[in-house]
Amino acid sequence: MVKRLSPSDSMFLYGESREQMMHVAGMMPFTPAPDSPPDQLRELMNALRAGAEVHPPWNLKLSTPDVLWNPLQAWIEEPDVDLEYHVRRSALPSPGDERELGILVSRLHGHHVDFHRPPWEMHLIEGLERGRFAWYIKVHHALLDGYTAMQTLITALTHDPDERDRPLFFSIPPRERPRRPLPSSELPEMPDQGDASAAGAESRGIHYPELLAAVREQYGASKSVVRALMNVVRSSRAHDHELVSPLEAPRCVLNARISKSRRFATQSLALPRLREIARASGGTLNDVVLALSGACLRRYLLEQGALPDAPLIAMLPVAIRAKDELGGGNAVGAILATLATDIDDPAERLARIIHSTTRAKQQLQGMSKAAILQYSALLTAPSMLQMIPRTAGHLRPTFNVVISNVPGPDRPLYFRGARLEASYPMSVPVHGQALNITCNSYAGMVCFGFTGCRDTVPHLQRLAVHCGEALGELEHAVLDG
């Protein structure tokens, strides 16, 4: 099997450097079942050593691991995956607490994946209080996006606490993609039998009808992209700050050069509380997530004496995959929105955010998938300059922070009787973007993961604390105000 990398997947390889590690991860604590053996993780490792299948994409590695910039880079199958390398057993000094667990996964997140192997690792961490254990799983972003990672989590676990023979995620075969037949009007015409040039082209793998359709799609996409960009220009000239332009983000300490050291902090909030605020304000769950992020960033930067006068701008990844598409690779657009960090009142801040995200999403309405990808690339292209070490922190940023929210299962999940307590995502800080905020919803909670550069964003845990405090303040302002 040989699978070429898409341009968006390749970008995550191009960005790889000593300080920029382009892998994402998840940290998942479990509560074992009452009847689980104390050496459950040892038994699991013994079973893996006895032999376990590894299915795509977990058996794929790069064709040229020493030349990440290869424009013909591809995924090829590794026939003999060394599971003792990829799956590792670790332990905290018992009884380990949440702080010690955070320190361990922060260190693990600061190490590169091995591109000479399939680019993923799984760490089984024991020694937590009350016999609990945790998983830390990291995978390079070129191989999987957040949507696919969440789907993998769902298929690797079960809603049945009594199911005790569930294989680990890499041993579960991928589902087959459904085949969608083209309507007869879209079926390409066959070349005339006497047309030797057309037949020769087909034999060389050149399918002219498909190529022509792709060109037409990109041309049509470009026209809608130009209209959208003109809306941004007109809005900027009219000083209409509801539709954010790439020139509005202020300079901020978050947009500096980073080191390779990482720090990770978590916060979990009750999902019904956030939904109640969203209903009362006329916004969405994502709007409330942005409001909480803006509130904790405002307070954190005030403590540092580093809050800009202008509001911080967030880049929000937008999944553009069709509902029946199974994932793999990266199919993500982007919008820009204000975090209204210049506003002290929580209710007013949320209202400003709702107006901003509404206008941004209106830009994408009616666009094709190709158009959204083009528009998003142009919108965020200036941020690529920030990823150059010598320019990071010296240029005005396109946006100040990346914030994403990936929906997850609404019922508890189990692995061989052990209950998954939470699902905390860990993401990718880069030069010029020293902090990333990612959320997963799970079983009535919203699990925040704050991933930052240890040196550029000191005292990162304060962000998580402020996020929890901000929920009560927002409830009081919106529901009681």
CSV table of C-alpha atoms in Angstrom, one decimal:
chain,number,residue,atom,x,y,z
A,1,MET,CA,0.0,0.0,0.0
A,2,VAL,CA,1.3,3.4,-1.0
A,3,LYS,CA,-0.7,6.5,-0.1
A,4,ARG,CA,0.5,10.0,-1.1
A,5,LEU,CA,0.2,12.7,1.5
A,6,SER,CA,-2.2,15.6,0.7
A,7,PRO,CA,-0.8,19.2,0.8
A,8,SER,CA,-2.5,19.9,4.1
A,9,ASP,CA,-1.0,16.7,5.6
A,10,SER,CA,2.4,17.5,4.2
A,11,MET,CA,2.4,21.0,5.9
A,12,PHE,CA,2.6,19.2,9.3
A,13,LEU,CA,5.8,17.5,8.2
A,14,TYR,CA,7.3,20.8,6.8
A,15,GLY,CA,6.7,22.5,10.1
A,16,GLU,CA,8.6,19.8,12.1
A,17,SER,CA,11.8,21.1,13.8
A,18,ARG,CA,13.7,20.8,17.1
A,19,GLU,CA,11.3,23.1,18.9
A,20,GLN,CA,8.1,22.5,16.8
A,21,MET,CA,6.9,18.9,17.3
A,22,MET,CA,3.8,18.5,15.1
A,23,HIS,CA,2.1,15.7,17.0
A,24,VAL,CA,-1.2,15.7,18.9
A,25,ALA,CA,-2.1,13.6,21.8
A,26,GLY,CA,-4.7,12.6,24.3
A,27,MET,CA,-4.4,12.0,28.1
A,28,MET,CA,-7.1,9.7,29.4
A,29,PRO,CA,-7.4,8.7,33.1
A,30,PHE,CA,-9.3,5.5,34.0
A,31,THR,CA,-10.9,4.1,37.1
A,32,PRO,CA,-10.5,0.3,37.1
A,33,ALA,CA,-13.4,-2.0,37.7
A,34,PRO,CA,-13.7,-3.4,41.3
A,35,ASP,CA,-12.8,-6.8,40.1
A,36,SER,CA,-9.8,-5.8,38.0
A,37,PRO,CA,-6.5,-7.5,38.8
A,38,PRO,CA,-3.9,-5.2,40.3
A,39,ASP,CA,-1.5,-6.1,37.5
A,40,GLN,CA,-4.0,-5.4,34.7
A,41,LEU,CA,-1.5,-3.3,32.7
A,42,ARG,CA,1.2,-6.0,33.0
A,43,GLU,CA,-1.2,-8.6,31.7
A,44,LEU,CA,-2.0,-6.2,28.8
A,45,MET,CA,1.6,-5.9,27.9
A,46,ASN,CA,2.2,-9.6,28.1
A,47,ALA,CA,-0.7,-10.1,25.7
A,48,LEU,CA,0.8,-7.6,23.2
A,49,ARG,CA,4.2,-9.4,23.4
A,50,ALA,CA,2.4,-12.7,22.5
A,51,GLY,CA,1.3,-11.1,19.3
A,52,ALA,CA,-1.3,-8.5,18.2
A,53,GLU,CA,-2.4,-7.3,14.8
A,54,VAL,CA,-1.7,-3.7,13.7
A,55,HIS,CA,-4.1,-2.3,11.2
A,56,PRO,CA,-4.0,0.9,9.1
A,57,PRO,CA,-3.3,3.7,9.8
A,58,TRP,CA,-1.2,2.5,12.7
A,59,ASN,CA,1.1,0.4,10.5
A,60,LEU,CA,1.9,3.2,8.1
A,61,LYS,CA,5.3,5.0,8.0
A,62,LEU,CA,6.9,7.6,5.8
A,63,SER,CA,8.5,6.5,2.6
A,64,THR,CA,11.4,9.0,3.0
A,65,PRO,CA,11.7,9.6,6.8
A,66,ASP,CA,15.0,11.5,6.5
A,67,VAL,CA,13.6,13.9,3.9
A,68,LEU,CA,10.4,15.3,5.4
A,69,TRP,CA,10.3,18.0,2.7
A,70,ASN,CA,10.0,15.4,-0.1
A,71,PRO,CA,7.1,16.6,-2.4
A,72,LEU,CA,6.4,13.0,-3.3
A,73,GLN,CA,6.2,11.9,0.3
A,74,ALA,CA,3.9,8.9,0.9
A,75,TRP,CA,2.7,6.5,3.6
A,76,ILE,CA,3.9,2.9,3.1
A,77,GLU,CA,3.1,-0.1,5.2
A,78,GLU,CA,5.4,-1.4,7.9
A,79,PRO,CA,5.1,-5.2,7.7
A,80,ASP,CA,6.5,-5.8,11.2
A,81,VAL,CA,5.4,-3.1,13.7
A,82,ASP,CA,7.4,-3.4,17.0
A,83,LEU,CA,4.7,-3.0,19.6
A,84,GLU,CA,7.1,-3.1,22.4
A,85,TYR,CA,8.5,0.2,21.1
A,86,HIS,CA,5.2,1.8,20.4
A,87,VAL,CA,3.4,0.7,23.6
A,88,ARG,CA,5.2,1.5,26.8
A,89,ARG,CA,4.4,0.9,30.4
A,90,SER,CA,5.3,3.7,32.9
A,91,ALA,CA,4.6,4.4,36.6
A,92,LEU,CA,4.4,7.3,38.9
A,93,PRO,CA,5.7,7.1,42.5
A,94,SER,CA,2.6,5.8,44.2
A,95,PRO,CA,0.2,7.3,45.0
A,96,GLY,CA,0.6,9.7,42.1
A,97,ASP,CA,-1.6,12.8,41.9
A,98,GLU,CA,-2.9,14.9,39.0
A,99,ARG,CA,0.0,17.3,39.2
A,100,GLU,CA,2.6,14.5,38.9
A,101,LEU,CA,0.6,13.0,36.0
A,102,GLY,CA,0.6,16.4,34.3
A,103,ILE,CA,4.3,16.7,34.7
A,104,LEU,CA,4.9,13.3,33.2
A,105,VAL,CA,2.7,13.8,30.1
A,106,SER,CA,4.2,17.3,29.6
A,107,ARG,CA,7.7,15.7,29.3
A,108,LEU,CA,6.4,12.9,27.0
A,109,HIS,CA,4.8,15.5,24.8
A,110,GLY,CA,8.1,17.3,24.4
A,111,HIS,CA,9.8,14.4,22.6
A,112,HIS,CA,9.7,13.8,18.9
A,113,VAL,CA,8.1,10.8,17.3
A,114,ASP,CA,10.4,8.4,15.3
A,115,PHE,CA,9.7,8.9,11.6
A,116,HIS,CA,11.5,5.7,10.8
A,117,ARG,CA,8.5,3.9,12.4
A,118,PRO,CA,4.8,4.5,12.3
A,119,PRO,CA,4.6,7.9,14.0
A,120,TRP,CA,2.7,7.2,17.2
A,121,GLU,CA,3.2,6.0,20.8
A,122,MET,CA,1.0,4.8,23.6
A,123,HIS,CA,2.1,5.1,27.2
A,124,LEU,CA,0.3,3.0,29.9
A,125,ILE,CA,0.7,5.0,33.1
A,126,GLU,CA,0.0,3.3,36.5
A,127,GLY,CA,0.6,4.4,40.1
A,128,LEU,CA,-2.3,6.9,40.3
A,129,GLU,CA,-4.3,7.3,43.5
A,130,ARG,CA,-6.9,4.6,44.3
A,131,GLY,CA,-5.4,2.2,41.8
A,132,ARG,CA,-6.3,4.4,38.8
A,133,PHE,CA,-4.2,4.4,35.6
A,134,ALA,CA,-4.0,6.6,32.5
A,135,TRP,CA,-3.3,6.4,28.8
A,136,TYR,CA,-1.1,9.0,27.0
A,137,ILE,CA,-1.4,8.5,23.2
A,138,LYS,CA,0.4,10.7,20.7
A,139,VAL,CA,0.3,10.6,16.9
A,140,HIS,CA,1.8,12.9,14.3
A,141,HIS,CA,-0.8,15.4,12.9
A,142,ALA,CA,0.2,14.4,9.3
A,143,LEU,CA,-1.3,10.9,10.0
A,144,LEU,CA,-4.5,11.8,11.8
A,145,ASP,CA,-6.7,14.9,12.5
A,146,GLY,CA,-8.7,15.5,15.6
A,147,TYR,CA,-11.9,14.2,14.1
A,148,THR,CA,-10.4,10.9,13.2
A,149,ALA,CA,-8.6,10.6,16.6
A,150,MET,CA,-12.0,11.1,18.4
A,151,GLN,CA,-13.6,8.4,16.1
A,152,THR,CA,-10.7,6.1,16.9
A,153,LEU,CA,-11.3,6.6,20.6
A,154,ILE,CA,-15.0,5.7,20.3
A,155,THR,CA,-14.3,2.5,18.4
A,156,ALA,CA,-11.5,1.5,20.7
A,157,LEU,CA,-13.7,1.7,23.8
A,158,THR,CA,-17.2,0.4,24.6
A,159,HIS,CA,-20.3,1.5,26.4
A,160,ASP,CA,-20.6,-1.9,28.0
A,161,PRO,CA,-18.6,-2.2,31.3
A,162,ASP,CA,-18.9,-6.0,31.2
A,163,GLU,CA,-17.0,-6.4,27.9
A,164,ARG,CA,-13.6,-7.6,28.9
A,165,ASP,CA,-11.9,-8.6,25.6
A,166,ARG,CA,-11.8,-5.3,23.7
A,167,PRO,CA,-8.6,-5.0,21.6
A,168,LEU,CA,-6.5,-1.9,21.7
A,169,PHE,CA,-7.2,0.7,19.0
A,170,PHE,CA,-4.4,-0.3,16.6
A,171,SER,CA,-5.8,-3.9,16.5
A,172,ILE,CA,-9.3,-2.8,15.3
A,173,PRO,CA,-9.6,-3.0,11.5
A,174,PRO,CA,-10.8,0.3,9.9
A,175,ARG,CA,-14.3,0.4,8.6
A,176,GLU,CA,-14.7,0.3,4.8
A,177,ARG,CA,-15.6,3.6,3.2
A,178,PRO,CA,-19.1,3.6,1.7
A,179,ARG,CA,-19.0,3.8,-2.1
A,180,ARG,CA,-21.2,6.6,-3.4
A,181,PRO,CA,-22.1,6.0,-7.1
A,182,LEU,CA,-21.9,9.1,-9.3
A,183,PRO,CA,-25.2,10.3,-10.9
A,184,SER,CA,-25.5,9.4,-14.5
A,185,SER,CA,-25.1,13.1,-15.4
A,186,GLU,CA,-21.7,13.1,-13.7
A,187,LEU,CA,-20.3,9.9,-15.2
A,188,PRO,CA,-17.3,10.7,-17.4
A,189,GLU,CA,-17.6,10.0,-21.1
A,190,MET,CA,-15.5,7.1,-22.4
A,191,PRO,CA,-12.9,8.1,-25.1
A,192,ASP,CA,-13.7,7.1,-28.7
A,193,GLN,CA,-12.1,3.7,-29.5
A,194,GLY,CA,-10.3,5.3,-32.4
A,195,ASP,CA,-8.8,8.1,-30.3
A,196,ALA,CA,-5.4,6.6,-29.7
A,197,SER,CA,-4.1,9.7,-27.7
A,198,ALA,CA,-7.0,9.6,-25.3
A,199,ALA,CA,-6.7,5.8,-24.8
A,200,GLY,CA,-3.0,6.2,-24.3
A,201,ALA,CA,-3.6,8.9,-21.7
A,202,GLU,CA,-6.0,6.6,-19.9
A,203,SER,CA,-3.4,3.9,-19.9
A,204,ARG,CA,-0.9,6.3,-18.3
A,205,GLY,CA,-3.4,7.1,-15.5
A,206,ILE,CA,-4.4,10.5,-17.0
A,207,HIS,CA,-8.2,10.8,-16.7
A,208,TYR,CA,-9.1,13.9,-18.7
A,209,PRO,CA,-12.8,14.1,-17.6
A,210,GLU,CA,-11.8,13.9,-13.9
A,211,LEU,CA,-9.0,16.4,-14.4
A,212,LEU,CA,-11.3,18.9,-16.2
A,213,ALA,CA,-13.9,18.5,-13.4
A,214,ALA,CA,-11.2,19.2,-10.8
A,215,VAL,CA,-10.1,22.4,-12.7
A,216,ARG,CA,-13.7,23.6,-12.9
A,217,GLU,CA,-14.2,23.0,-9.2
A,218,GLN,CA,-11.1,25.0,-8.3
A,219,TYR,CA,-12.1,27.8,-10.7
A,220,GLY,CA,-15.6,28.0,-9.2
A,221,ALA,CA,-14.1,27.9,-5.7
A,222,SER,CA,-11.8,30.8,-6.5
A,223,LYS,CA,-14.7,33.0,-7.5
A,224,SER,CA,-16.5,32.5,-4.2
A,225,VAL,CA,-13.2,32.9,-2.3
A,226,VAL,CA,-12.6,36.3,-3.9
A,227,ARG,CA,-16.1,37.5,-2.9
A,228,ALA,CA,-15.4,36.4,0.7
A,229,LEU,CA,-12.0,38.1,0.8
A,230,MET,CA,-13.6,41.3,-0.5
A,231,ASN,CA,-16.1,41.2,2.3
A,232,VAL,CA,-13.2,41.0,4.8
A,233,VAL,CA,-11.5,44.0,3.1
A,234,ARG,CA,-14.6,46.1,3.1
A,235,SER,CA,-15.3,45.2,6.7
A,236,SER,CA,-11.8,46.2,7.7
A,237,ARG,CA,-12.0,49.5,5.9
A,238,ALA,CA,-15.3,50.3,7.6
A,239,HIS,CA,-13.8,49.4,11.0
A,240,ASP,CA,-16.5,46.7,11.4
A,241,HIS,CA,-14.8,44.5,13.9
A,242,GLU,CA,-17.5,41.8,13.9
A,243,LEU,CA,-15.9,40.3,10.8
A,244,VAL,CA,-12.3,39.8,11.9
A,245,SER,CA,-9.5,40.4,9.3
A,246,PRO,CA,-6.0,38.9,9.5
A,247,LEU,CA,-4.7,42.4,10.4
A,248,GLU,CA,-6.5,42.9,13.7
A,249,ALA,CA,-4.6,40.6,16.1
A,250,PRO,CA,-2.5,42.6,18.6
A,251,ARG,CA,1.0,41.9,19.5
A,252,CYS,CA,1.1,39.5,22.6
A,253,VAL,CA,3.5,37.6,24.7
A,254,LEU,CA,1.8,34.4,23.5
A,255,ASN,CA,3.1,35.0,20.0
A,256,ALA,CA,6.8,34.5,20.6
A,257,ARG,CA,9.5,32.0,19.8
A,258,ILE,CA,9.1,28.7,21.7
A,259,SER,CA,11.5,26.1,23.2
A,260,LYS,CA,11.0,22.3,23.0
A,261,SER,CA,9.8,22.0,26.6
A,262,ARG,CA,6.1,21.6,27.1
A,263,ARG,CA,3.6,22.2,29.9
A,264,PHE,CA,0.1,20.8,30.0
A,265,ALA,CA,-2.9,21.7,32.2
A,266,THR,CA,-6.5,20.4,32.3
A,267,GLN,CA,-9.9,21.6,33.3
A,268,SER,CA,-13.3,19.7,33.2
A,269,LEU,CA,-16.6,21.6,33.3
A,270,ALA,CA,-20.2,20.3,33.4
A,271,LEU,CA,-21.6,20.3,29.8
A,272,PRO,CA,-25.2,21.2,30.9
A,273,ARG,CA,-24.0,24.4,32.6
A,274,LEU,CA,-22.3,25.5,29.3
A,275,ARG,CA,-25.4,24.6,27.3
A,276,GLU,CA,-27.7,26.6,29.6
A,277,ILE,CA,-25.5,29.7,29.1
A,278,ALA,CA,-25.6,29.1,25.3
A,279,ARG,CA,-29.4,28.9,25.3
A,280,ALA,CA,-29.9,31.9,27.4
A,281,SER,CA,-27.5,34.0,25.3
A,282,GLY,CA,-28.6,32.9,21.9
A,283,GLY,CA,-25.2,31.5,21.1
A,284,THR,CA,-23.7,28.1,20.6
A,285,LEU,CA,-21.6,25.8,22.8
A,286,ASN,CA,-18.5,26.9,20.9
A,287,ASP,CA,-19.3,30.5,21.7
A,288,VAL,CA,-19.4,29.7,25.4
A,289,VAL,CA,-16.1,27.8,25.1
A,290,LEU,CA,-14.6,30.9,23.4
A,291,ALA,CA,-16.0,33.2,26.2
A,292,LEU,CA,-14.4,31.0,28.9
A,293,SER,CA,-11.1,30.9,27.0
A,294,GLY,CA,-11.2,34.7,26.6
A,295,ALA,CA,-11.9,35.2,30.3
A,296,CYS,CA,-9.1,33.0,31.5
A,297,LEU,CA,-6.6,34.5,29.0
A,298,ARG,CA,-7.7,38.0,30.1
A,299,ARG,CA,-7.1,37.3,33.8
A,300,TYR,CA,-3.8,35.4,33.1
A,301,LEU,CA,-2.4,38.2,31.0
A,302,LEU,CA,-3.4,40.8,33.5
A,303,GLU,CA,-1.5,38.9,36.1
A,304,GLN,CA,1.5,38.9,33.8
A,305,GLY,CA,1.0,42.7,33.1
A,306,ALA,CA,0.8,41.7,29.4
A,307,LEU,CA,-2.8,42.1,28.4
A,308,PRO,CA,-3.0,44.0,25.0
A,309,ASP,CA,-5.4,46.9,24.7
A,310,ALA,CA,-7.0,45.4,21.6
A,311,PRO,CA,-8.9,42.1,21.9
A,312,LEU,CA,-7.1,38.8,21.3
A,313,ILE,CA,-8.1,37.0,18.1
A,314,ALA,CA,-8.6,33.3,17.9
A,315,MET,CA,-8.3,30.9,15.0
A,316,LEU,CA,-11.0,28.3,15.0
A,317,PRO,CA,-10.5,25.1,13.0
A,318,VAL,CA,-13.7,24.1,11.2
A,319,ALA,CA,-14.3,20.5,10.1
A,320,ILE,CA,-15.5,20.4,6.5
A,321,ARG,CA,-15.7,16.6,6.1
A,322,ALA,CA,-19.0,15.2,4.9
A,323,LYS,CA,-21.0,13.4,7.5
A,324,ASP,CA,-20.5,10.0,6.0
A,325,GLU,CA,-16.8,10.5,5.5
A,326,LEU,CA,-14.7,8.3,7.9
A,327,GLY,CA,-11.7,10.5,8.3
A,328,GLY,CA,-8.0,10.1,7.9
A,329,GLY,CA,-5.7,12.9,7.0
A,330,ASN,CA,-6.8,16.5,7.6
A,331,ALA,CA,-9.9,18.2,6.1
A,332,VAL,CA,-10.0,21.4,8.1
A,333,GLY,CA,-11.0,25.0,7.3
A,334,ALA,CA,-10.5,28.0,9.5
A,335,ILE,CA,-12.3,31.1,10.7
A,336,LEU,CA,-11.1,34.1,12.8
A,337,ALA,CA,-13.1,35.4,15.8
A,338,THR,CA,-12.5,37.9,18.6
A,339,LEU,CA,-12.1,36.8,22.2
A,340,ALA,CA,-13.2,40.3,23.4
A,341,THR,CA,-10.5,40.3,26.0
A,342,ASP,CA,-10.7,44.1,26.1
A,343,ILE,CA,-14.2,43.8,27.8
A,344,ASP,CA,-14.5,43.3,31.5
A,345,ASP,CA,-18.2,42.3,31.7
A,346,PRO,CA,-18.6,38.5,31.0
A,347,ALA,CA,-22.1,38.9,29.4
A,348,GLU,CA,-21.0,41.7,27.1
A,349,ARG,CA,-17.9,39.7,26.2
A,350,LEU,CA,-20.0,36.7,25.2
A,351,ALA,CA,-22.3,38.9,23.1
A,352,ARG,CA,-19.4,40.3,21.2
A,353,ILE,CA,-18.0,36.8,20.6
A,354,ILE,CA,-21.4,35.6,19.3
A,355,HIS,CA,-21.6,38.4,16.8
A,356,SER,CA,-18.1,37.7,15.6
A,357,THR,CA,-18.5,34.0,15.1
A,358,THR,CA,-21.8,34.5,13.4
A,359,ARG,CA,-20.3,36.8,10.8
A,360,ALA,CA,-17.3,34.5,10.3
A,361,LYS,CA,-19.6,31.4,9.7
A,362,GLN,CA,-21.7,33.4,7.3
A,363,GLN,CA,-18.6,33.8,5.2
A,364,LEU,CA,-18.5,30.0,4.7
A,365,GLN,CA,-22.2,29.5,3.9
A,366,GLY,CA,-22.7,28.3,0.4
A,367,MET,CA,-19.0,27.6,-0.2
A,368,SER,CA,-17.9,24.3,-1.6
A,369,LYS,CA,-15.3,22.2,0.3
A,370,ALA,CA,-12.6,23.4,-2.1
A,371,ALA,CA,-13.6,27.0,-1.6
A,372,ILE,CA,-13.5,26.7,2.1
A,373,LEU,CA,-10.0,25.2,2.0
A,374,GLN,CA,-8.8,28.0,-0.4
A,375,TYR,CA,-10.3,30.7,1.7
A,376,SER,CA,-8.9,29.3,5.0
A,377,ALA,CA,-5.4,29.0,3.5
A,378,LEU,CA,-5.4,32.6,2.4
A,379,LEU,CA,-6.9,33.8,5.7
A,380,THR,CA,-4.2,32.1,7.7
A,381,ALA,CA,-1.2,32.2,5.3
A,382,PRO,CA,0.4,35.2,7.0
A,383,SER,CA,0.7,33.1,10.2
A,384,MET,CA,3.2,30.9,8.3
A,385,LEU,CA,5.8,33.6,8.6
A,386,GLN,CA,5.4,33.5,12.4
A,387,MET,CA,6.6,29.9,12.4
A,388,ILE,CA,10.1,31.0,11.2
A,389,PRO,CA,12.2,31.2,14.4
A,390,ARG,CA,13.9,34.5,13.4
A,391,THR,CA,10.5,36.3,12.8
A,392,ALA,CA,8.5,34.8,15.6
A,393,GLY,CA,7.6,37.6,18.0
A,394,HIS,CA,8.8,40.3,15.7
A,395,LEU,CA,5.9,40.3,13.2
A,396,ARG,CA,2.3,41.2,14.1
A,397,PRO,CA,0.4,37.9,14.4
A,398,THR,CA,-2.5,36.9,12.2
A,399,PHE,CA,-4.2,35.5,15.3
A,400,ASN,CA,-3.1,35.1,18.9
A,401,VAL,CA,-4.3,31.6,19.8
A,402,VAL,CA,-5.8,28.5,18.3
A,403,ILE,CA,-9.0,27.2,20.0
A,404,SER,CA,-10.8,24.1,18.9
A,405,ASN,CA,-13.6,22.0,20.2
A,406,VAL,CA,-14.1,18.4,19.1
A,407,PRO,CA,-17.4,16.7,20.0
A,408,GLY,CA,-17.2,13.3,21.6
A,409,PRO,CA,-19.4,10.6,23.0
A,410,ASP,CA,-22.2,11.6,25.4
A,411,ARG,CA,-22.2,8.3,27.4
A,412,PRO,CA,-19.4,6.8,29.6
A,413,LEU,CA,-16.9,4.6,27.8
A,414,TYR,CA,-15.0,1.6,29.2
A,415,PHE,CA,-11.9,-0.5,28.4
A,416,ARG,CA,-12.1,-4.0,29.8
A,417,GLY,CA,-14.2,-2.8,32.7
A,418,ALA,CA,-12.2,0.3,33.5
A,419,ARG,CA,-14.3,3.5,33.2
A,420,LEU,CA,-12.8,6.4,31.2
A,421,GLU,CA,-13.0,9.4,33.5
A,422,ALA,CA,-12.2,12.2,31.0
A,423,SER,CA,-10.6,12.8,27.6
A,424,TYR,CA,-8.1,15.6,27.6
A,425,PRO,CA,-6.6,16.7,24.2
A,426,MET,CA,-3.1,17.9,23.8
A,427,SER,CA,-2.1,19.9,20.8
A,428,VAL,CA,0.7,21.7,18.9
A,429,PRO,CA,2.4,24.9,20.1
A,430,VAL,CA,4.6,26.4,17.3
A,431,HIS,CA,6.8,29.5,16.9
A,432,GLY,CA,4.5,32.5,17.1
A,433,GLN,CA,1.7,30.4,18.8
A,434,ALA,CA,3.0,29.3,22.2
A,435,LEU,CA,-0.4,28.3,23.5
A,436,ASN,CA,-3.1,26.0,22.1
A,437,ILE,CA,-6.5,25.4,23.7
A,438,THR,CA,-8.4,22.3,22.7
A,439,CYS,CA,-11.6,20.8,24.1
A,440,ASN,CA,-13.4,17.5,24.0
A,441,SER,CA,-16.9,16.8,25.1
A,442,TYR,CA,-17.4,13.5,26.9
A,443,ALA,CA,-20.2,12.0,29.0
A,444,GLY,CA,-21.7,15.3,30.2
A,445,MET,CA,-18.4,17.2,30.6
A,446,VAL,CA,-16.3,19.5,28.5
A,447,CYS,CA,-12.6,18.6,28.9
A,448,PHE,CA,-10.2,21.5,28.3
A,449,GLY,CA,-6.6,20.8,27.4
A,450,PHE,CA,-4.1,23.7,27.7
A,451,THR,CA,-0.9,22.9,25.8
A,452,GLY,CA,1.9,25.5,25.9
A,453,CYS,CA,5.6,26.2,25.8
A,454,ARG,CA,7.0,25.8,29.3
A,455,ASP,CA,9.3,28.9,28.9
A,456,THR,CA,7.1,31.2,26.9
A,457,VAL,CA,3.9,30.6,28.9
A,458,PRO,CA,4.9,30.3,32.5
A,459,HIS,CA,2.5,29.1,35.3
A,460,LEU,CA,0.2,27.5,32.7
A,461,GLN,CA,-1.9,25.9,35.4
A,462,ARG,CA,-3.2,29.3,36.3
A,463,LEU,CA,-5.1,29.3,32.9
A,464,ALA,CA,-6.9,26.1,33.9
A,465,VAL,CA,-7.8,27.6,37.3
A,466,HIS,CA,-9.1,30.8,35.8
A,467,CYS,CA,-11.2,28.8,33.3
A,468,GLY,CA,-13.1,27.1,36.1
A,469,GLU,CA,-13.6,30.4,37.9
A,470,ALA,CA,-14.8,32.0,34.6
A,471,LEU,CA,-17.8,29.6,34.3
A,472,GLY,CA,-19.3,30.7,37.6
A,473,GLU,CA,-18.8,34.4,36.7
A,474,LEU,CA,-20.4,33.9,33.2
A,475,GLU,CA,-23.4,32.0,34.8
A,476,HIS,CA,-24.0,34.9,37.2
A,477,ALA,CA,-23.7,37.5,34.4
A,478,VAL,CA,-25.9,35.7,31.9
A,479,LEU,CA,-28.4,33.8,34.0
A,480,ASP,CA,-28.8,36.0,37.0
A,481,GLY,CA,-28.0,39.4,35.4
